[in-house]
Coordinates of C-alpha atoms in Angstrom, one line a residue:
M1 CA 196.8 272.2 192.3
L2 CA 195.6 275.5 190.9
E3 CA 197.7 277.5 188.3
T4 CA 199.7 280.1 189.5
K5 CA 198.7 283.2 187.2
Y6 CA 194.9 281.8 188.8
V7 CA 196.1 282.8 192.3
P8 CA 197.0 286.6 192.4
I9 CA 199.5 286.7 195.5
T10 CA 202.5 288.3 195.4
E11 CA 205.5 288.8 197.5
E12 CA 204.7 292.2 198.9
M13 CA 201.5 291.2 199.9
V14 CA 203.3 288.5 202.0
R15 CA 205.3 291.0 203.1
L16 CA 202.2 293.6 204.3
A17 CA 200.6 290.7 205.8
F18 CA 203.5 289.6 208.0
R19 CA 204.1 293.3 209.3
K20 CA 200.3 293.2 210.3
V21 CA 200.7 290.0 212.0
K22 CA 204.3 291.2 213.6
A23 CA 202.4 294.5 214.7
K24 CA 199.3 292.4 216.9
R25 CA 202.4 290.6 218.2
G26 CA 200.7 287.4 219.8
S27 CA 202.3 284.0 220.7
A28 CA 203.8 281.2 218.9
G29 CA 201.7 278.5 217.6
I30 CA 202.2 274.3 217.6
D31 CA 205.6 275.0 215.9
K32 CA 206.5 276.7 218.9
Q33 CA 208.3 279.3 216.3
S34 CA 207.7 283.2 217.9
I35 CA 207.3 286.2 215.3
K36 CA 211.2 286.5 216.3
D37 CA 212.0 283.0 215.4
F38 CA 210.3 283.8 211.7
E39 CA 212.5 286.7 211.2
T40 CA 215.6 284.5 211.7
D41 CA 214.6 284.4 207.9
I42 CA 212.3 286.4 206.9
K43 CA 212.9 285.9 203.3
G44 CA 213.1 282.2 203.5
N45 CA 209.7 282.3 205.2
I46 CA 208.1 285.3 203.3
Y47 CA 209.3 283.1 200.2
K48 CA 207.6 279.9 201.2
I49 CA 204.2 281.2 202.3
W50 CA 204.0 283.2 198.6
N51 CA 204.9 280.1 196.5
R52 CA 202.7 277.5 198.4
L53 CA 199.9 280.0 198.3
A54 CA 200.5 281.4 195.1
S55 CA 200.5 277.6 193.5
G56 CA 197.7 276.5 195.5
S57 CA 199.7 273.8 197.6
Y58 CA 199.5 275.7 201.0
F59 CA 197.9 273.6 203.8
P60 CA 197.3 275.4 207.2
P61 CA 198.8 273.3 210.7
A62 CA 196.4 272.8 213.1
V63 CA 196.1 275.5 216.0
K64 CA 197.2 275.1 219.2
E65 CA 194.2 275.2 221.6
V66 CA 194.6 277.3 224.8
E67 CA 191.9 278.0 227.5
I68 CA 191.6 281.1 229.0
P69 CA 189.3 281.9 231.8
K70 CA 185.4 283.5 231.6
K71 CA 184.0 285.9 234.2
D72 CA 181.3 283.2 235.2
G73 CA 184.1 280.7 236.2
K74 CA 184.5 278.7 233.3
K75 CA 187.2 278.2 230.4
R76 CA 187.0 280.2 226.5
K77 CA 188.9 277.7 224.2
L78 CA 190.8 280.0 221.6
G79 CA 192.7 278.4 218.7
I80 CA 196.0 279.9 218.1
P81 CA 197.6 279.6 214.5
T82 CA 201.3 279.5 214.1
V83 CA 203.2 282.8 212.8
G84 CA 203.2 281.7 209.4
D85 CA 199.6 280.7 209.1
R86 CA 198.6 283.9 210.7
V87 CA 200.1 285.6 208.0
A88 CA 198.5 283.5 205.1
Q89 CA 195.2 284.2 206.5
T90 CA 196.0 287.7 206.9
V91 CA 196.8 288.1 203.0
V92 CA 193.4 286.0 202.2
K93 CA 191.4 288.4 204.9
D94 CA 192.7 291.2 203.1
Y95 CA 192.1 290.2 199.6
I96 CA 188.3 289.7 200.7
E97 CA 187.6 292.5 203.6
P98 CA 186.9 294.9 201.2
R99 CA 184.0 293.8 199.2
L100 CA 182.4 292.4 202.1
E101 CA 182.8 295.8 204.0
A102 CA 180.9 296.9 201.1
I103 CA 178.0 294.9 202.2
F104 CA 178.1 294.7 206.0
S105 CA 175.8 297.0 208.3
N106 CA 176.3 300.5 209.3
Y107 CA 175.6 298.9 212.9
S108 CA 177.8 296.4 212.7
Y109 CA 181.0 297.7 214.6
G110 CA 183.2 294.0 215.4
Y111 CA 186.6 293.8 214.4
R112 CA 186.1 295.7 211.0
P113 CA 188.4 298.7 209.6
K114 CA 187.9 302.2 211.3
R115 CA 185.0 301.0 213.7
N116 CA 185.9 300.3 217.3
C117 CA 184.1 299.9 220.6
H118 CA 183.4 303.0 221.7
Q119 CA 181.6 303.5 218.3
A120 CA 179.0 300.8 219.0
L121 CA 178.6 301.9 223.4
A122 CA 177.4 305.7 221.6
Q123 CA 174.8 303.9 219.6
V124 CA 173.7 301.9 222.4
R125 CA 173.2 305.0 224.3
Q126 CA 171.2 306.9 221.9
N127 CA 169.1 303.4 221.1
C128 CA 168.5 303.2 224.9
W129 CA 167.7 307.1 225.2
R130 CA 164.9 306.4 222.2
L131 CA 163.4 303.1 222.9
A132 CA 162.8 301.8 226.2
W133 CA 163.4 297.7 225.6
V134 CA 166.1 296.3 225.3
I135 CA 166.7 292.3 224.5
D136 CA 170.5 291.6 225.5
L137 CA 171.6 288.6 222.8
D138 CA 173.7 286.0 223.8
I139 CA 174.2 283.1 221.3
K140 CA 175.6 279.9 223.2
G141 CA 179.3 278.8 222.0
F142 CA 178.8 281.0 218.5
F143 CA 182.4 280.3 217.2
D144 CA 182.2 276.8 217.9
N145 CA 178.8 276.6 216.0
I146 CA 179.2 278.4 212.8
D147 CA 178.1 275.9 210.2
H148 CA 180.5 275.5 207.6
E149 CA 177.8 274.3 204.9
L150 CA 175.7 277.8 205.5
L151 CA 179.2 279.3 206.0
M152 CA 180.3 278.6 202.6
L153 CA 176.6 279.9 200.8
A154 CA 177.5 283.1 202.2
I155 CA 181.1 282.9 200.8
E156 CA 179.7 281.9 197.4
K157 CA 177.9 284.6 197.3
H158 CA 180.4 287.0 197.2
V159 CA 183.7 285.6 196.8
P160 CA 183.6 283.9 193.2
E161 CA 187.4 283.0 193.5
K162 CA 187.8 279.4 193.3
W163 CA 191.2 279.4 195.1
V164 CA 190.1 281.8 198.2
K165 CA 187.2 279.7 198.6
M166 CA 189.5 276.6 198.5
Y167 CA 191.7 278.1 201.4
I168 CA 188.9 279.4 203.6
K169 CA 187.6 275.6 203.5
R170 CA 191.0 274.2 204.4
W171 CA 191.2 277.1 207.5
L172 CA 187.6 275.7 208.4
E173 CA 188.7 272.0 208.7
M174 CA 192.5 272.6 209.7
P175 CA 192.8 270.0 213.0
I176 CA 193.0 271.4 217.0
E177 CA 195.6 270.1 218.9
T178 CA 194.8 269.9 222.5
A179 CA 196.8 271.2 225.6
D180 CA 197.7 267.3 226.0
G181 CA 198.6 266.6 222.8
Q182 CA 195.7 265.3 221.1
T183 CA 194.6 266.0 218.1
K184 CA 190.8 267.0 217.2
Y185 CA 189.1 267.6 214.0
R186 CA 185.7 269.8 213.7
D187 CA 182.8 268.2 212.9
G188 CA 181.5 270.6 210.0
K189 CA 181.0 273.5 212.1
G190 CA 183.1 276.3 214.2
T191 CA 186.2 278.4 213.4
P192 CA 188.7 279.1 216.0
Q193 CA 188.8 282.5 217.8
G194 CA 192.3 283.6 217.9
G195 CA 192.7 282.9 213.9
V196 CA 192.9 286.0 211.7
I197 CA 190.3 285.1 209.3
S198 CA 187.7 284.2 211.6
P199 CA 186.4 287.5 212.6
V200 CA 185.6 288.5 208.9
L201 CA 183.7 284.9 208.2
A202 CA 182.0 285.1 211.8
N203 CA 180.9 289.1 210.7
L204 CA 179.7 287.5 206.9
F205 CA 177.7 284.8 208.8
L206 CA 176.1 286.7 211.1
H207 CA 175.7 289.3 208.5
Y208 CA 172.9 287.0 207.1
V209 CA 171.5 284.8 210.1
L210 CA 170.7 288.5 212.1
D211 CA 171.8 292.0 210.3
K212 CA 170.0 291.5 206.7
W213 CA 167.1 289.3 208.6
L214 CA 166.6 292.1 211.5
E215 CA 166.6 295.1 208.6
K216 CA 163.9 292.9 206.5
N217 CA 161.7 291.8 208.9
Y218 CA 161.5 294.0 211.6
P219 CA 162.7 297.4 210.8
T220 CA 161.7 299.6 213.3
V221 CA 163.8 298.4 215.8
K222 CA 167.5 299.7 216.2
Y223 CA 170.3 297.2 216.9
V224 CA 174.1 297.3 217.6
R225 CA 176.2 294.3 217.0
Y226 CA 180.0 293.9 217.8
A227 CA 180.8 290.3 216.6
D228 CA 178.5 288.0 218.4
D229 CA 177.4 290.5 221.3
V230 CA 174.3 291.9 220.2
I231 CA 171.8 294.7 221.9
I232 CA 168.3 295.1 220.2
N233 CA 166.0 297.9 220.9
C234 CA 162.4 297.9 220.8
A235 CA 159.6 300.5 221.6
R236 CA 157.2 298.4 223.4
K237 CA 157.8 295.5 226.0
E238 CA 155.2 293.1 223.5
A239 CA 157.6 293.8 220.6
A240 CA 160.5 292.7 222.6
E241 CA 158.9 289.6 223.4
Q242 CA 157.4 288.6 220.0
L243 CA 160.8 289.5 218.5
L244 CA 163.1 287.3 221.1
A245 CA 160.6 284.2 220.5
A246 CA 160.8 285.0 216.7
L247 CA 165.4 285.2 217.4
H248 CA 165.2 281.4 219.3
Q249 CA 163.6 280.2 216.1
R250 CA 165.8 282.6 213.8
M251 CA 169.1 281.0 215.2
A252 CA 167.7 277.0 215.4
E253 CA 166.7 277.6 211.9
C254 CA 171.0 278.9 211.4
K255 CA 172.0 275.6 213.3
L256 CA 172.4 278.3 216.6
E257 CA 170.7 278.8 220.0
L258 CA 170.4 281.6 222.3
H259 CA 171.7 281.1 225.8
P260 CA 168.9 280.2 227.8
E261 CA 170.4 282.5 231.3
K262 CA 172.4 285.5 229.3
T263 CA 169.9 286.3 227.3
K264 CA 167.1 288.5 228.6
I265 CA 164.8 291.6 227.9
V266 CA 165.7 294.4 229.9
Y267 CA 163.6 297.9 230.8
C268 CA 165.5 301.0 230.3
K269 CA 164.0 302.7 233.3
Q270 CA 164.7 306.5 233.3
N271 CA 162.7 309.4 234.6
R272 CA 159.9 309.5 232.2
R273 CA 159.7 305.9 232.4
T274 CA 157.9 304.8 235.4
E275 CA 157.1 300.7 235.1
E276 CA 159.0 298.0 237.0
Y277 CA 160.7 295.2 235.6
E278 CA 162.8 292.7 236.9
N279 CA 165.6 293.2 234.9
I280 CA 167.3 296.9 234.4
S281 CA 170.3 296.8 233.4
F282 CA 173.0 294.7 230.6
N283 CA 176.5 294.7 229.9
F284 CA 177.9 295.3 226.7
L285 CA 181.7 295.5 226.2
G286 CA 182.8 296.2 229.6
Y287 CA 180.6 298.8 230.5
T288 CA 177.8 298.5 232.9
F289 CA 173.8 299.8 231.2
Q290 CA 171.5 301.2 233.9
P291 CA 169.7 304.2 236.0
R292 CA 172.1 306.9 236.9
E293 CA 171.9 310.2 238.4
S294 CA 172.7 312.7 235.4
R295 CA 172.3 316.2 235.0
N296 CA 170.7 318.0 232.2
S297 CA 171.7 321.5 230.3
K298 CA 170.3 323.6 233.3
G299 CA 172.2 321.8 235.7
E300 CA 169.1 320.1 237.5
M301 CA 169.3 316.5 238.3
F302 CA 167.4 313.3 236.9
L303 CA 167.5 309.6 236.5
G304 CA 169.0 308.7 233.2
F305 CA 169.8 305.6 231.6
D306 CA 173.8 305.3 230.4
C307 CA 177.0 303.4 230.8
G308 CA 179.9 303.4 233.0
I309 CA 182.6 300.6 233.5
S310 CA 180.9 297.3 234.9
K311 CA 181.6 296.4 238.6
A312 CA 183.4 293.0 237.1
N313 CA 186.0 295.1 235.0
Q314 CA 186.6 297.4 238.3
T315 CA 187.1 294.1 240.3
K316 CA 189.5 293.3 237.4
L317 CA 191.7 296.1 237.4
V318 CA 192.0 296.6 241.4
E319 CA 193.0 292.9 241.2
Q320 CA 195.4 294.1 238.7
I321 CA 196.7 296.4 240.8
S322 CA 197.4 294.1 243.3
Q323 CA 199.3 291.9 241.5
T324 CA 202.2 294.8 240.6
N325 CA 203.0 294.3 244.4
L326 CA 204.1 297.9 244.9
H327 CA 204.7 297.6 248.1
R328 CA 207.4 295.6 247.4
A329 CA 209.3 297.7 245.2
T330 CA 211.0 299.5 247.6
N331 CA 214.5 300.2 245.6
A332 CA 212.4 301.5 242.8
T333 CA 212.0 305.4 242.6
I334 CA 208.2 307.2 242.2
Q335 CA 209.6 307.9 238.6
S336 CA 210.6 304.6 237.6
I337 CA 207.0 303.2 239.3
A338 CA 205.3 305.7 236.7
Q339 CA 207.1 304.6 233.8
R340 CA 206.1 301.2 234.4
L341 CA 202.4 301.3 235.2
R342 CA 201.9 304.6 232.9
P343 CA 200.9 302.4 229.3
R344 CA 198.3 300.3 231.1
I345 CA 197.1 303.3 233.3
Q346 CA 196.7 305.7 230.1
G347 CA 194.9 302.5 228.6
W348 CA 192.0 302.3 231.1
I349 CA 191.4 305.2 231.0
N350 CA 191.1 305.8 227.2
Y351 CA 188.7 302.9 227.1
Y352 CA 187.3 303.1 230.5
G353 CA 187.0 306.7 230.8
K354 CA 185.1 307.5 227.7
F355 CA 181.8 307.2 229.5
R356 CA 181.2 308.6 233.0
S357 CA 184.6 308.5 233.8
Y358 CA 183.9 309.3 237.5
C359 CA 183.1 305.4 237.5
L360 CA 186.8 305.0 237.3
R361 CA 187.2 306.6 241.1
G362 CA 187.1 303.3 243.5
V363 CA 189.6 302.1 240.8
F364 CA 192.5 304.8 241.0
Y365 CA 191.4 305.3 244.8
C366 CA 193.0 301.7 245.2
L367 CA 196.0 302.3 243.3
N368 CA 196.6 305.6 245.1
E369 CA 196.8 303.4 248.3
R370 CA 199.3 301.3 247.1
L371 CA 201.4 304.3 246.3
V372 CA 201.2 305.3 249.6
R373 CA 202.2 301.9 250.8
W374 CA 205.3 301.9 248.6
V375 CA 205.8 305.1 250.3
K376 CA 205.4 303.7 254.0
G377 CA 207.8 300.9 252.9
R378 CA 210.5 303.0 251.0
Y379 CA 210.8 305.2 254.1
K380 CA 210.5 303.5 257.1
S381 CA 211.0 307.1 259.4
L382 CA 207.7 308.4 257.6
N383 CA 204.4 306.6 259.9
W384 CA 201.0 306.4 257.8
H385 CA 200.0 309.8 257.7
Q386 CA 203.1 311.1 256.2
S387 CA 203.6 308.6 253.7
Y388 CA 199.9 310.3 252.3
D389 CA 201.3 313.8 252.8
W390 CA 204.5 312.5 250.6
I391 CA 202.0 311.1 247.7
N392 CA 199.8 314.3 248.1
R393 CA 202.7 316.7 247.7
Q394 CA 204.0 314.6 244.8
V395 CA 200.5 314.9 243.4
K396 CA 201.1 318.9 243.3
L397 CA 204.9 318.5 242.6
T398 CA 204.6 316.5 239.7
P399 CA 200.9 316.2 238.5
D400 CA 201.5 314.8 235.0
L401 CA 203.5 312.1 236.3
F402 CA 200.8 309.3 236.3
P403 CA 197.7 309.6 233.8
H404 CA 195.0 309.0 236.5
W405 CA 196.8 312.2 238.4
K406 CA 196.5 314.1 235.5
A407 CA 193.1 312.7 234.9
G408 CA 191.8 314.4 238.7
F409 CA 191.8 311.2 240.0
I410 CA 194.4 312.1 243.1
G411 CA 191.8 311.3 246.3
V412 CA 194.3 309.8 249.0

């Protein structure tokens, strides 16, 4: 056991970590203790975590495995730590993150302070305008296949504190409790998606596996990485093909594998790029990049290459609208419906409306249609035409009632 004086953790660090965990909400782990439950004895729970962390006697409990559906119909496994363990992980993450941030690439955007998806998307747009060929990189089962030995070598390079390395090793090795109550152990690889410290460790791993490797060996390419989602731009098709072959070898050296179906080369076709190629679009962070009609500063139309919300995400949002069952809320007022939906709608606009917001028209047309159905259900005496008129009058009277009305999506 380590002596307390070698573990510079204070109770205040633990309290601050809990506030961060609480702000992100999240569900209970295997102990079924919610954040609200944790707060019933906040002083005692904070002290217990601090005391164990500071003395070197903290051992993380198993993570709860849950499955969430993926776009391809398969399921992604997430590991949900307990609330207390999320607090402990946050303490150590906050301790090591500043020094790791200092060495990370400017083109890495995922799960980093003061960096976000929109910045990554903006950089990809610029890269595609400058360089015509893209490698859309997909690492197969990345979080499940991070090699512990290689990761600890990277940790060793930047983290001299023995107590930090000890806790990171314990988190890498903590068992997994499946939905049917079975306990699984990691075989020297993998870090759970859902863990607080996992994104920092994943970024460090890919910093050496990919970022530094690209910058050293292929300095003319442009790339953007958001966690394990990577877009690499090359000037020529031959260069992209050669780099992709090298990437297969590089991944194998680092005990990873590129997904054979999802990894592909894409041609960023636009006005001045006349080559023919089978792939002319790719998805990144919920947006689809593809040839699109654009307008220059003189108002002239041309074929550009840009991004807008993907069709898959349009479908997803329409499904969410359907699930609200607005037409059944016949006792509600239009104001109460707006209050209930406003945060969700504003979130859609904030994220998917950043680039080519008009691509949201279909989504909000469906929402307006749902509102018409609600009017028809609430006011039985109105026919469909009168229900449309009712909504259109409401738009004129209170154009700020719904965020999408305020943004100009008012057609029904």
